[in-house]
Amino acid sequence: MTAPEHVARAAEPVAGAPSHLELMWLQTDWPRIESQVRRLQVRIAKATKEGRWGKVQALQRLLTRSHSGKLLAVKRVTENRGKRTPGVDGKIWSTPAAKSKGVQELRHRGYRPLPLRRIYIPKSNGKQRPLGIPTMSDRAMQALWKLAVEPVSETQADRNSYGFRPARSTADAIAYCFTALAKRGSAQWVLEGDIRGCFDNISHDWMLKNIPMDKTVLRRWLQAGYIERGSLYATEAGTPQGGIISPVLASMTLDGLEEAVLTSVAPTERTRRRHRFKVHVVRYADDFVVTGASQEVLTQHVRPAVAQFLAPRGLELSEEKTRVTHIDQGFDFLGQNLRKYAGKLLITPAKKSVKALLDKVREIVRANLGATQANLLFILNPIIRGWANYHRHVVSKARFAWLDHKIWYILWKWAVRRHPMKPANWVKDRYFHCRGHRSWVFATRAMVGGSVRDVELFAASTIAIVRHVKIRGDANPFDPAWDAYLTRRGAAR
């Protein structure tokens, strides 16, 4: 073999060996990448706080053109829940090589987003919610700009806004409701605010003037349109639900609502301290409540102020769903019911939330009449556990026990129906067993993780009730001064 032939043979790829693109992805030092992006985000937040908007723009450009930012953006869109859902081009990035190629193709020069793929998901009221699914490339570009916009959003956000924000949750919103309403001298009236079609009606002109990001990219996202049943439709307003950056854009659109409400009843900090209007604003995404000392404060001052705040943004309150309620009558917020009984505030799982869980359990059981007991348990347990964990911070113990009984009865009927010719004792011995001090536990043995184990129905009543400590209003995950505080909160959970 001559020397040139030997060199040529050595240059040939070995069968089954990873390609250059695969190695680029697999060998990425993710802690270093995240650290580099984090440093830029901290600088953006600092410049925002100082009002240096020219520097904010320069740092955003630096982040969105950086290789680290592109890598992290692609990583996030290929590891989230929608990673297997394609856009109109039908493509997903499921291999390391495809992800590396996606990073290389993430360029601003000549960027043109494709239309969204329109799908519908059912809402709790029986209607359908439209979702717009971007392509993987457009999702990655949105994730990249979210990295650059989120530090600005967090620095300027309302103190008591909790929706779709890092380190905040619905539990924080409910905890602040408790703070504002629980005392004997707290506000007695609540304005339940509902914005009509918030995501679908936000003014494009307002966003282009006020959202601090590249206007060309934002305009192309907003005007990309969507495809439904083979036809292309234009989008003249709104930010599509389903886009990664859409919650941030919607949240930034509504930031300032809290200040507008407070100013409507007390224009200065001094008058706010002196007059006891008892006005508090709690917002989660586009759902919000406002407390007040009297019905007149909410109807004559707060509600007009909210309408005036929303109008330039192309939004309006829903006349049917926006109402003023006395705390003794109670109201539902974020799946939980807040109501005072003889002067004591109790927060419990809302009846609609309980009914939705039981309806879902019944639907799953009906759809699995022929399934094995183990498969049915594998489907039901995550749903029950997730619901119970969501409500574990409020007065839920009695409701958990009641739900366990209702679900047990649904499963008893499922078991009896499978064996109509067998006596009840036989059905009990086959499907229900003793576990410790509990009898009649819906359980079986199944293969789990390569070994045979006992699998039983998760009991909501086994979840401990733990009161949630609300996050401090000024906490900013992009400000290093809050790192120790947020670390302690994360460790406490």
GROMACS .gro file of C-alpha atoms in nm:
model
  493
    1MET     CA    1   0.000   0.000   0.000
    2THR     CA    2   0.143   0.337  -0.104
    3ALA     CA    3   0.156   0.637   0.128
    4PRO     CA    4  -0.125   0.832  -0.045
    5GLU     CA    5  -0.353   0.524  -0.027
    6HIS     CA    6  -0.274   0.486   0.344
    7VAL     CA    7  -0.363   0.850   0.411
    8ALA     CA    8  -0.687   0.817   0.214
    9ARG     CA    9  -0.789   0.506   0.408
   10ALA     CA   10  -0.718   0.680   0.740
   11ALA     CA   11  -0.935   0.976   0.642
   12GLU     CA   12  -1.239   0.756   0.577
   13PRO     CA   13  -1.499   0.769   0.859
   14VAL     CA   14  -1.527   0.453   1.065
   15ALA     CA   15  -1.865   0.281   1.031
   16GLY     CA   16  -2.087   0.362   1.330
   17ALA     CA   17  -1.856   0.636   1.462
   18PRO     CA   18  -2.020   0.967   1.562
   19SER     CA   19  -1.999   1.245   1.306
   20HIS     CA   20  -1.837   1.584   1.364
   21LEU     CA   21  -2.177   1.746   1.427
   22GLU     CA   22  -2.271   1.478   1.680
   23LEU     CA   23  -1.942   1.521   1.867
   24MET     CA   24  -1.990   1.899   1.877
   25TRP     CA   25  -2.317   1.852   2.064
   26LEU     CA   26  -2.220   1.557   2.282
   27GLN     CA   27  -1.897   1.718   2.401
   28THR     CA   28  -2.047   2.059   2.487
   29ASP     CA   29  -1.952   2.187   2.832
   30TRP     CA   30  -2.302   2.292   2.943
   31PRO     CA   31  -2.206   2.444   3.282
   32ARG     CA   32  -1.963   2.675   3.102
   33ILE     CA   33  -2.223   2.765   2.837
   34GLU     CA   34  -2.485   2.846   3.101
   35SER     CA   35  -2.234   3.052   3.297
   36GLN     CA   36  -2.147   3.262   2.990
   37VAL     CA   37  -2.513   3.328   2.912
   38ARG     CA   38  -2.584   3.406   3.277
   39ARG     CA   39  -2.310   3.671   3.288
   40LEU     CA   40  -2.461   3.851   2.990
   41GLN     CA   41  -2.811   3.830   3.139
   42VAL     CA   42  -2.687   3.982   3.465
   43ARG     CA   43  -2.532   4.270   3.270
   44ILE     CA   44  -2.859   4.323   3.079
   45ALA     CA   45  -3.056   4.336   3.405
   46LYS     CA   46  -2.810   4.584   3.556
   47ALA     CA   47  -2.825   4.811   3.250
   48THR     CA   48  -3.206   4.796   3.260
   49LYS     CA   49  -3.212   4.895   3.625
   50GLU     CA   50  -2.986   5.192   3.548
   51GLY     CA   51  -3.199   5.297   3.249
   52ARG     CA   52  -2.910   5.256   3.001
   53TRP     CA   53  -3.117   5.136   2.709
   54GLY     CA   54  -2.841   5.172   2.453
   55LYS     CA   55  -2.629   4.928   2.652
   56VAL     CA   56  -2.926   4.694   2.695
   57GLN     CA   57  -2.964   4.682   2.318
   58ALA     CA   58  -2.592   4.621   2.265
   59LEU     CA   59  -2.582   4.341   2.522
   60GLN     CA   60  -2.893   4.178   2.375
   61ARG     CA   61  -2.729   4.182   2.033
   62LEU     CA   62  -2.415   4.027   2.182
   63LEU     CA   63  -2.613   3.751   2.354
   64THR     CA   64  -2.833   3.664   2.056
   65ARG     CA   65  -2.530   3.641   1.825
   66SER     CA   66  -2.319   3.437   2.066
   67HIS     CA   67  -2.252   3.068   2.013
   68SER     CA   68  -2.329   3.001   2.380
   69GLY     CA   69  -2.671   3.165   2.353
   70LYS     CA   70  -2.758   2.965   2.042
   71LEU     CA   71  -2.647   2.639   2.202
   72LEU     CA   72  -2.856   2.700   2.513
   73ALA     CA   73  -3.160   2.804   2.308
   74VAL     CA   74  -3.149   2.485   2.100
   75LYS     CA   75  -3.097   2.276   2.414
   76ARG     CA   76  -3.410   2.421   2.574
   77VAL     CA   77  -3.640   2.369   2.275
   78THR     CA   78  -3.518   2.011   2.225
   79GLU     CA   79  -3.563   1.911   2.590
   80ASN     CA   80  -3.901   2.063   2.677
   81ARG     CA   81  -4.244   1.897   2.658
   82GLY     CA   82  -4.303   2.004   2.297
   83LYS     CA   83  -3.979   1.864   2.159
   84ARG     CA   84  -4.162   1.598   1.955
   85THR     CA   85  -4.426   1.836   1.814
   86PRO     CA   86  -4.332   1.959   1.466
   87GLY     CA   87  -4.432   2.285   1.301
   88VAL     CA   88  -4.560   2.331   0.947
   89ASP     CA   89  -4.236   2.189   0.801
   90GLY     CA   90  -4.284   1.860   0.988
   91LYS     CA   91  -3.928   1.862   1.127
   92ILE     CA   92  -3.803   1.788   1.477
   93TRP     CA   93  -3.448   1.794   1.608
   94SER     CA   94  -3.416   1.459   1.783
   95THR     CA   95  -3.050   1.369   1.716
   96PRO     CA   96  -2.728   1.537   1.832
   97ALA     CA   97  -2.634   1.603   1.469
   98ALA     CA   98  -2.968   1.774   1.399
   99LYS     CA   99  -2.929   1.989   1.710
  100SER     CA  100  -2.577   2.098   1.611
  101LYS     CA  101  -2.699   2.178   1.260
  102GLY     CA  102  -2.983   2.381   1.414
  103VAL     CA  103  -2.729   2.587   1.609
  104GLN     CA  104  -2.534   2.661   1.291
  105GLU     CA  105  -2.849   2.767   1.103
  106LEU     CA  106  -2.963   3.005   1.378
  107ARG     CA  107  -2.881   3.334   1.203
  108HIS     CA  108  -3.044   3.677   1.205
  109ARG     CA  109  -2.935   3.780   0.857
  110GLY     CA  110  -3.217   3.687   0.623
  111TYR     CA  111  -3.425   3.531   0.900
  112ARG     CA  112  -3.784   3.469   0.792
  113PRO     CA  113  -4.014   3.276   1.028
  114LEU     CA  114  -4.255   3.026   0.877
  115PRO     CA  115  -4.629   3.042   0.956
  116LEU     CA  116  -4.753   2.869   1.270
  117ARG     CA  117  -4.933   2.536   1.270
  118ARG     CA  118  -5.275   2.597   1.426
  119ILE     CA  119  -5.412   2.334   1.663
  120TYR     CA  120  -5.683   2.346   1.930
  121ILE     CA  121  -5.692   2.217   2.286
  122PRO     CA  122  -6.007   2.189   2.500
  123LYS     CA  123  -6.075   2.446   2.774
  124SER     CA  124  -6.247   2.378   3.105
  125ASN     CA  125  -6.561   2.562   2.988
  126GLY     CA  126  -6.607   2.333   2.688
  127LYS     CA  127  -6.463   2.575   2.434
  128GLN     CA  128  -6.135   2.529   2.248
  129ARG     CA  129  -5.816   2.728   2.292
  130PRO     CA  130  -5.614   2.794   1.972
  131LEU     CA  131  -5.242   2.722   1.984
  132GLY     CA  132  -4.984   2.823   1.725
  133ILE     CA  133  -4.696   2.576   1.689
  134PRO     CA  134  -4.379   2.732   1.540
  135THR     CA  135  -4.117   2.528   1.356
  136MET     CA  136  -3.815   2.406   1.551
  137SER     CA  137  -3.599   2.678   1.394
  138ASP     CA  138  -3.845   2.952   1.494
  139ARG     CA  139  -3.880   2.804   1.842
  140ALA     CA  140  -3.503   2.816   1.882
  141MET     CA  141  -3.494   3.180   1.769
  142GLN     CA  142  -3.771   3.265   2.018
  143ALA     CA  143  -3.584   3.083   2.296
  144LEU     CA  144  -3.269   3.276   2.203
  145TRP     CA  145  -3.447   3.610   2.230
  146LYS     CA  146  -3.621   3.502   2.547
  147LEU     CA  147  -3.275   3.470   2.704
  148ALA     CA  148  -3.213   3.834   2.610
  149VAL     CA  149  -3.557   3.978   2.694
  150GLU     CA  150  -3.630   3.799   3.022
  151PRO     CA  151  -3.371   3.997   3.227
  152VAL     CA  152  -3.545   4.317   3.117
  153SER     CA  153  -3.887   4.173   3.195
  154GLU     CA  154  -3.785   4.056   3.543
  155THR     CA  155  -3.625   4.390   3.630
  156GLN     CA  156  -3.933   4.590   3.529
  157ALA     CA  157  -4.205   4.345   3.635
  158ASP     CA  158  -4.480   4.424   3.884
  159ARG     CA  159  -4.397   4.316   4.238
  160ASN     CA  160  -4.701   4.091   4.262
  161SER     CA  161  -4.702   3.939   3.915
  162TYR     CA  162  -4.638   3.565   3.931
  163GLY     CA  163  -4.727   3.407   3.597
  164PHE     CA  164  -4.464   3.237   3.382
  165ARG     CA  165  -4.176   3.395   3.573
  166PRO     CA  166  -3.866   3.214   3.702
  167ALA     CA  167  -3.868   3.133   4.076
  168ARG     CA  168  -4.240   3.222   4.102
  169SER     CA  169  -4.553   3.008   4.098
  170THR     CA  170  -4.927   3.000   4.156
  171ALA     CA  171  -4.853   2.916   4.520
  172ASP     CA  172  -4.689   3.260   4.558
  173ALA     CA  173  -4.996   3.430   4.413
  174ILE     CA  174  -5.231   3.243   4.649
  175ALA     CA  175  -5.002   3.317   4.945
  176TYR     CA  176  -5.021   3.691   4.868
  177CYS     CA  177  -5.400   3.664   4.846
  178PHE     CA  178  -5.394   3.518   5.197
  179THR     CA  179  -5.175   3.806   5.317
  180ALA     CA  180  -5.412   4.064   5.168
  181LEU     CA  181  -5.739   3.907   5.287
  182ALA     CA  182  -5.681   3.694   5.598
  183LYS     CA  183  -5.679   3.951   5.881
  184ARG     CA  184  -5.990   4.074   6.057
  185GLY     CA  185  -5.935   4.426   5.926
  186SER     CA  186  -5.838   4.320   5.571
  187ALA     CA  187  -6.024   4.419   5.256
  188GLN     CA  188  -6.374   4.275   5.228
  189TRP     CA  189  -6.430   4.322   4.855
  190VAL     CA  190  -6.255   4.169   4.556
  191LEU     CA  191  -6.257   4.261   4.186
  192GLU     CA  192  -6.218   3.944   3.979
  193GLY     CA  193  -6.059   4.064   3.656
  194ASP     CA  194  -6.086   3.879   3.325
  195ILE     CA  195  -5.927   4.014   3.008
  196ARG     CA  196  -6.117   3.922   2.693
  197GLY     CA  197  -5.890   3.712   2.466
  198CYS     CA  198  -5.569   3.856   2.607
  199PHE     CA  199  -5.318   3.663   2.395
  200ASP     CA  200  -5.528   3.704   2.078
  201ASN     CA  201  -5.588   4.079   2.097
  202ILE     CA  202  -5.267   4.249   2.215
  203SER     CA  203  -5.190   4.540   1.984
  204HIS     CA  204  -4.897   4.474   1.752
  205ASP     CA  205  -4.825   4.847   1.731
  206TRP     CA  206  -4.802   4.874   2.111
  207MET     CA  207  -4.564   4.578   2.135
  208LEU     CA  208  -4.342   4.707   1.855
  209LYS     CA  209  -4.313   5.042   2.035
  210ASN     CA  210  -4.263   4.913   2.388
  211ILE     CA  211  -4.105   4.564   2.388
  212PRO     CA  212  -3.725   4.611   2.418
  213MET     CA  213  -3.591   4.379   2.149
  214ASP     CA  214  -3.501   4.371   1.780
  215LYS     CA  215  -3.808   4.524   1.612
  216THR     CA  216  -3.752   4.348   1.279
  217VAL     CA  217  -3.748   4.003   1.439
  218LEU     CA  218  -4.050   4.084   1.658
  219ARG     CA  219  -4.249   4.222   1.364
  220ARG     CA  220  -4.183   3.910   1.159
  221TRP     CA  221  -4.297   3.685   1.443
  222LEU     CA  222  -4.615   3.884   1.494
  223GLN     CA  223  -4.699   3.892   1.123
  224ALA     CA  224  -4.599   3.534   1.036
  225GLY     CA  225  -4.961   3.416   1.020
  226TYR     CA  226  -5.082   3.061   1.072
  227ILE     CA  227  -5.187   2.765   0.861
  228GLU     CA  228  -5.513   2.587   0.934
  229ARG     CA  229  -5.654   2.311   0.712
  230GLY     CA  230  -5.413   2.401   0.435
  231SER     CA  231  -5.500   2.772   0.423
  232LEU     CA  232  -5.278   3.064   0.531
  233TYR     CA  233  -5.433   3.326   0.759
  234ALA     CA  234  -5.282   3.661   0.853
  235THR     CA  235  -5.231   3.770   1.215
  236GLU     CA  236  -5.319   4.134   1.271
  237ALA     CA  237  -5.319   4.133   1.653
  238GLY     CA  238  -5.211   3.919   1.945
  239THR     CA  239  -4.917   3.701   2.032
  240PRO     CA  240  -4.981   3.332   1.957
  241GLN     CA  241  -5.025   3.091   2.247
  242GLY     CA  242  -4.775   2.813   2.192
  243GLY     CA  243  -4.469   3.025   2.120
  244ILE     CA  244  -4.189   3.006   2.377
  245ILE     CA  245  -4.156   3.381   2.407
  246SER     CA  246  -4.532   3.455   2.404
  247PRO     CA  247  -4.581   3.440   2.785
  248VAL     CA  248  -4.295   3.686   2.836
  249LEU     CA  249  -4.438   3.927   2.577
  250ALA     CA  250  -4.786   3.905   2.733
  251SER     CA  251  -4.645   3.957   3.083
  252MET     CA  252  -4.448   4.264   2.972
  253THR     CA  253  -4.762   4.402   2.809
  254LEU     CA  254  -4.949   4.385   3.141
  255ASP     CA  255  -4.663   4.509   3.359
  256GLY     CA  256  -4.760   4.846   3.504
  257LEU     CA  257  -5.115   4.734   3.587
  258GLU     CA  258  -5.036   4.728   3.959
  259GLU     CA  259  -4.904   5.085   3.957
  260ALA     CA  260  -5.202   5.206   3.751
  261VAL     CA  261  -5.445   5.057   4.003
  262LEU     CA  262  -5.265   5.198   4.307
  263THR     CA  263  -5.240   5.542   4.147
  264SER     CA  264  -5.614   5.543   4.079
  265VAL     CA  265  -5.694   5.540   4.451
  266ALA     CA  266  -5.385   5.714   4.592
  267PRO     CA  267  -5.163   5.912   4.350
  268THR     CA  268  -4.857   5.930   4.578
  269GLU     CA  269  -4.677   5.702   4.821
  270ARG     CA  270  -4.770   5.937   5.104
  271THR     CA  271  -5.143   5.917   5.037
  272ARG     CA  272  -5.120   5.539   5.000
  273ARG     CA  273  -4.982   5.515   5.353
  274ARG     CA  274  -5.233   5.762   5.495
  275HIS     CA  275  -5.555   5.636   5.337
  276ARG     CA  276  -5.666   5.283   5.408
  277PHE     CA  277  -5.805   5.179   5.071
  278LYS     CA  278  -5.673   4.825   5.128
  279VAL     CA  279  -5.602   4.789   4.756
  280HIS     CA  280  -5.378   4.497   4.656
  281VAL     CA  281  -5.322   4.362   4.306
  282VAL     CA  282  -5.241   3.995   4.249
  283ARG     CA  283  -5.175   3.884   3.891
  284TYR     CA  284  -5.088   3.550   3.736
  285ALA     CA  285  -5.037   3.590   3.361
  286ASP     CA  286  -5.364   3.750   3.240
  287ASP     CA  287  -5.569   3.648   3.547
  288PHE     CA  288  -5.581   3.902   3.828
  289VAL     CA  289  -5.773   4.007   4.138
  290VAL     CA  290  -5.781   4.343   4.313
  291THR     CA  291  -5.886   4.381   4.675
  292GLY     CA  292  -6.056   4.693   4.813
  293ALA     CA  293  -6.198   4.835   5.134
  294SER     CA  294  -6.537   4.894   4.972
  295GLN     CA  295  -6.737   4.811   4.665
  296GLU     CA  296  -6.728   5.177   4.560
  297VAL     CA  297  -6.346   5.184   4.555
  298LEU     CA  298  -6.338   4.892   4.312
  299THR     CA  299  -6.624   4.999   4.085
  300GLN     CA  300  -6.564   5.376   4.072
  301HIS     CA  301  -6.183   5.394   4.084
  302VAL     CA  302  -6.014   5.059   4.018
  303ARG     CA  303  -6.222   4.921   3.733
  304PRO     CA  304  -6.206   5.240   3.520
  305ALA     CA  305  -5.831   5.258   3.583
  306VAL     CA  306  -5.785   4.900   3.463
  307ALA     CA  307  -5.991   4.967   3.150
  308GLN     CA  308  -5.788   5.282   3.080
  309PHE     CA  309  -5.462   5.089   3.124
  310LEU     CA  310  -5.570   4.810   2.887
  311ALA     CA  311  -5.712   5.025   2.606
  312PRO     CA  312  -5.381   5.138   2.446
  313ARG     CA  313  -5.269   4.775   2.446
  314GLY     CA  314  -5.572   4.670   2.244
  315LEU     CA  315  -5.729   4.488   2.538
  316GLU     CA  316  -6.054   4.515   2.732
  317LEU     CA  317  -6.221   4.358   3.032
  318SER     CA  318  -6.482   4.089   2.981
  319GLU     CA  319  -6.813   4.233   3.098
  320GLU     CA  320  -6.953   3.886   3.170
  321LYS     CA  321  -6.662   3.751   3.376
  322THR     CA  322  -6.537   4.064   3.553
  323ARG     CA  323  -6.725   4.105   3.879
  324VAL     CA  324  -6.698   4.252   4.229
  325THR     CA  325  -6.748   3.996   4.505
  326HIS     CA  326  -6.766   4.010   4.883
  327ILE     CA  327  -6.515   3.786   5.056
  328ASP     CA  328  -6.795   3.615   5.252
  329GLN     CA  329  -6.935   3.489   4.921
  330GLY     CA  330  -6.593   3.372   4.810
  331PHE     CA  331  -6.429   3.356   4.469
  332ASP     CA  332  -6.219   3.115   4.262
  333PHE     CA  333  -5.864   3.204   4.160
  334LEU     CA  334  -5.607   2.973   4.000
  335GLY     CA  335  -5.809   2.662   4.074
  336GLN     CA  336  -5.863   2.743   4.441
  337ASN     CA  337  -6.152   2.895   4.633
  338LEU     CA  338  -6.095   3.182   4.877
  339ARG     CA  339  -6.374   3.257   5.122
  340LYS     CA  340  -6.424   3.379   5.477
  341TYR     CA  341  -6.634   3.173   5.715
  342ALA     CA  342  -6.735   3.365   6.029
  343GLY     CA  343  -6.440   3.599   5.973
  344LYS     CA  344  -6.181   3.326   5.906
  345LEU     CA  345  -6.031   3.297   5.559
  346LEU     CA  346  -6.013   2.942   5.422
  347ILE     CA  347  -5.847   2.858   5.091
  348THR     CA  348  -5.958   2.523   4.951
  349PRO     CA  349  -5.947   2.344   4.613
  350ALA     CA  350  -6.215   2.493   4.391
  351LYS     CA  351  -6.517   2.277   4.309
  352LYS     CA  352  -6.442   2.315   3.937
  353SER     CA  353  -6.090   2.183   3.990
  354VAL     CA  354  -6.216   1.885   4.191
  355LYS     CA  355  -6.482   1.807   3.931
  356ALA     CA  356  -6.226   1.833   3.649
  357LEU     CA  357  -6.001   1.579   3.822
  358LEU     CA  358  -6.284   1.331   3.882
  359ASP     CA  359  -6.408   1.373   3.524
  360LYS     CA  360  -6.057   1.301   3.396
  361VAL     CA  361  -6.026   0.991   3.615
  362ARG     CA  362  -6.363   0.862   3.491
  363GLU     CA  363  -6.263   0.928   3.130
  364ILE     CA  364  -5.936   0.737   3.173
  365VAL     CA  365  -6.107   0.445   3.344
  366ARG     CA  366  -6.372   0.421   3.069
  367ALA     CA  367  -6.102   0.429   2.803
  368ASN     CA  368  -5.910   0.146   2.975
  369LEU     CA  369  -6.181  -0.108   3.047
  370GLY     CA  370  -5.965  -0.382   2.900
  371ALA     CA  371  -5.629  -0.260   3.031
  372THR     CA  372  -5.434  -0.439   3.299
  373GLN     CA  373  -5.455  -0.310   3.653
  374ALA     CA  374  -5.087  -0.211   3.643
  375ASN     CA  375  -5.126  -0.004   3.325
  376LEU     CA  376  -5.426   0.175   3.471
  377LEU     CA  377  -5.224   0.260   3.782
  378PHE     CA  378  -4.934   0.390   3.574
  379ILE     CA  379  -5.176   0.630   3.399
  380LEU     CA  380  -5.371   0.747   3.705
  381ASN     CA  381  -5.095   0.789   3.965
  382PRO     CA  382  -4.908   1.084   3.802
  383ILE     CA  383  -5.238   1.268   3.749
  384ILE     CA  384  -5.357   1.226   4.108
  385ARG     CA  385  -5.012   1.303   4.252
  386GLY     CA  386  -4.976   1.618   4.039
  387TRP     CA  387  -5.319   1.749   4.138
  388ALA     CA  388  -5.258   1.683   4.508
  389ASN     CA  389  -4.914   1.846   4.499
  390TYR     CA  390  -5.065   2.157   4.341
  391HIS     CA  391  -5.315   2.193   4.629
  392ARG     CA  392  -5.085   2.086   4.911
  393HIS     CA  393  -5.029   2.442   5.037
  394VAL     CA  394  -5.394   2.516   5.129
  395VAL     CA  395  -5.675   2.366   5.338
  396SER     CA  396  -5.701   2.041   5.143
  397LYS     CA  397  -5.678   1.747   5.385
  398ALA     CA  398  -6.051   1.677   5.405
  399ARG     CA  399  -6.091   1.725   5.029
  400PHE     CA  400  -5.802   1.484   4.964
  401ALA     CA  401  -5.970   1.212   5.176
  402TRP     CA  402  -6.304   1.270   5.000
  403LEU     CA  403  -6.135   1.242   4.659
  404ASP     CA  404  -5.961   0.920   4.757
  405HIS     CA  405  -6.301   0.771   4.840
  406LYS     CA  406  -6.457   0.889   4.512
  407ILE     CA  407  -6.169   0.749   4.305
  408TRP     CA  408  -6.183   0.423   4.498
  409TYR     CA  409  -6.551   0.388   4.411
  410ILE     CA  410  -6.480   0.454   4.040
  411LEU     CA  411  -6.216   0.179   4.043
  412TRP     CA  412  -6.441  -0.062   4.232
  413LYS     CA  413  -6.702  -0.028   3.958
  414TRP     CA  414  -6.425  -0.082   3.697
  415ALA     CA  415  -6.318  -0.403   3.868
  416VAL     CA  416  -6.673  -0.538   3.911
  417ARG     CA  417  -6.757  -0.467   3.548
  418ARG     CA  418  -6.460  -0.674   3.433
  419HIS     CA  419  -6.592  -0.981   3.616
  420PRO     CA  420  -6.973  -0.970   3.615
  421MET     CA  421  -7.002  -1.340   3.705
  422LYS     CA  422  -6.770  -1.328   4.006
  423PRO     CA  423  -6.877  -1.254   4.366
  424ALA     CA  424  -6.768  -0.932   4.538
  425ASN     CA  425  -6.522  -1.112   4.768
  426TRP     CA  426  -6.341  -1.259   4.469
  427VAL     CA  427  -6.312  -0.915   4.304
  428LYS     CA  428  -6.186  -0.766   4.631
  429ASP     CA  429  -5.918  -1.033   4.675
  430ARG     CA  430  -5.798  -0.987   4.318
  431TYR     CA  431  -5.776  -0.608   4.298
  432PHE     CA  432  -5.774  -0.470   4.654
  433HIS     CA  433  -5.522  -0.555   4.925
  434CYS     CA  434  -5.400  -0.454   5.270
  435ARG     CA  435  -5.101  -0.220   5.292
  436GLY     CA  436  -4.994  -0.147   5.648
  437HIS     CA  437  -5.289  -0.004   5.837
  438ARG     CA  438  -5.487   0.050   5.518
  439SER     CA  439  -5.724  -0.204   5.370
  440TRP     CA  440  -5.897  -0.204   5.034
  441VAL     CA  441  -5.591  -0.058   4.858
  442PHE     CA  442  -5.613  -0.081   4.478
  443ALA     CA  443  -5.280  -0.253   4.413
  444THR     CA  444  -5.100  -0.522   4.215
  445ARG     CA  445  -4.751  -0.645   4.129
  446ALA     CA  446  -4.588  -0.528   3.809
  447MET     CA  447  -4.254  -0.498   3.633
  448VAL     CA  448  -4.096  -0.165   3.726
  449GLY     CA  449  -3.739  -0.077   3.631
  450GLY     CA  450  -3.648  -0.435   3.547
  451SER     CA  451  -3.784  -0.591   3.868
  452VAL     CA  452  -4.123  -0.698   3.995
  453ARG     CA  453  -4.261  -0.458   4.256
  454ASP     CA  454  -4.583  -0.370   4.432
  455VAL     CA  455  -4.772  -0.090   4.257
  456GLU     CA  456  -5.065   0.077   4.433
  457LEU     CA  457  -5.301   0.366   4.372
  458PHE     CA  458  -5.157   0.694   4.492
  459ALA     CA  459  -5.363   0.834   4.778
  460ALA     CA  460  -5.399   1.212   4.777
  461SER     CA  461  -5.447   1.206   5.154
  462THR     CA  462  -5.086   1.092   5.199
  463ILE     CA  463  -4.966   1.435   5.082
  464ALA     CA  464  -4.862   1.651   5.377
  465ILE     CA  465  -5.007   2.002   5.396
  466VAL     CA  466  -4.718   2.251   5.399
  467ARG     CA  467  -4.780   2.626   5.408
  468HIS     CA  468  -4.605   2.810   5.128
  469VAL     CA  469  -4.384   3.111   5.205
  470LYS     CA  470  -4.435   3.379   4.940
  471ILE     CA  471  -4.136   3.501   4.746
  472ARG     CA  472  -4.030   3.859   4.819
  473GLY     CA  473  -4.171   4.104   4.568
  474ASP     CA  474  -3.836   4.255   4.464
  475ALA     CA  475  -3.656   3.921   4.413
  476ASN     CA  476  -3.484   3.916   4.074
  477PRO     CA  477  -3.312   3.596   3.955
  478PHE     CA  478  -3.088   3.805   3.729
  479ASP     CA  479  -2.955   4.019   4.014
  480PRO     CA  480  -2.662   3.851   4.197
  481ALA     CA  481  -2.772   4.023   4.520
  482TRP     CA  482  -3.067   3.781   4.534
  483ASP     CA  483  -2.873   3.462   4.456
  484ALA     CA  484  -2.832   3.351   4.820
  485TYR     CA  485  -3.200   3.417   4.897
  486LEU     CA  486  -3.326   3.227   4.592
  487THR     CA  487  -3.084   2.941   4.663
  488ARG     CA  488  -3.221   2.909   5.016
  489ARG     CA  489  -3.578   2.904   4.883
  490GLY     CA  490  -3.487   2.634   4.631
  491ALA     CA  491  -3.315   2.425   4.897
  492ALA     CA  492  -3.612   2.465   5.134
  493ARG     CA  493  -3.843   2.311   4.875
   0.00000   0.00000   0.00000
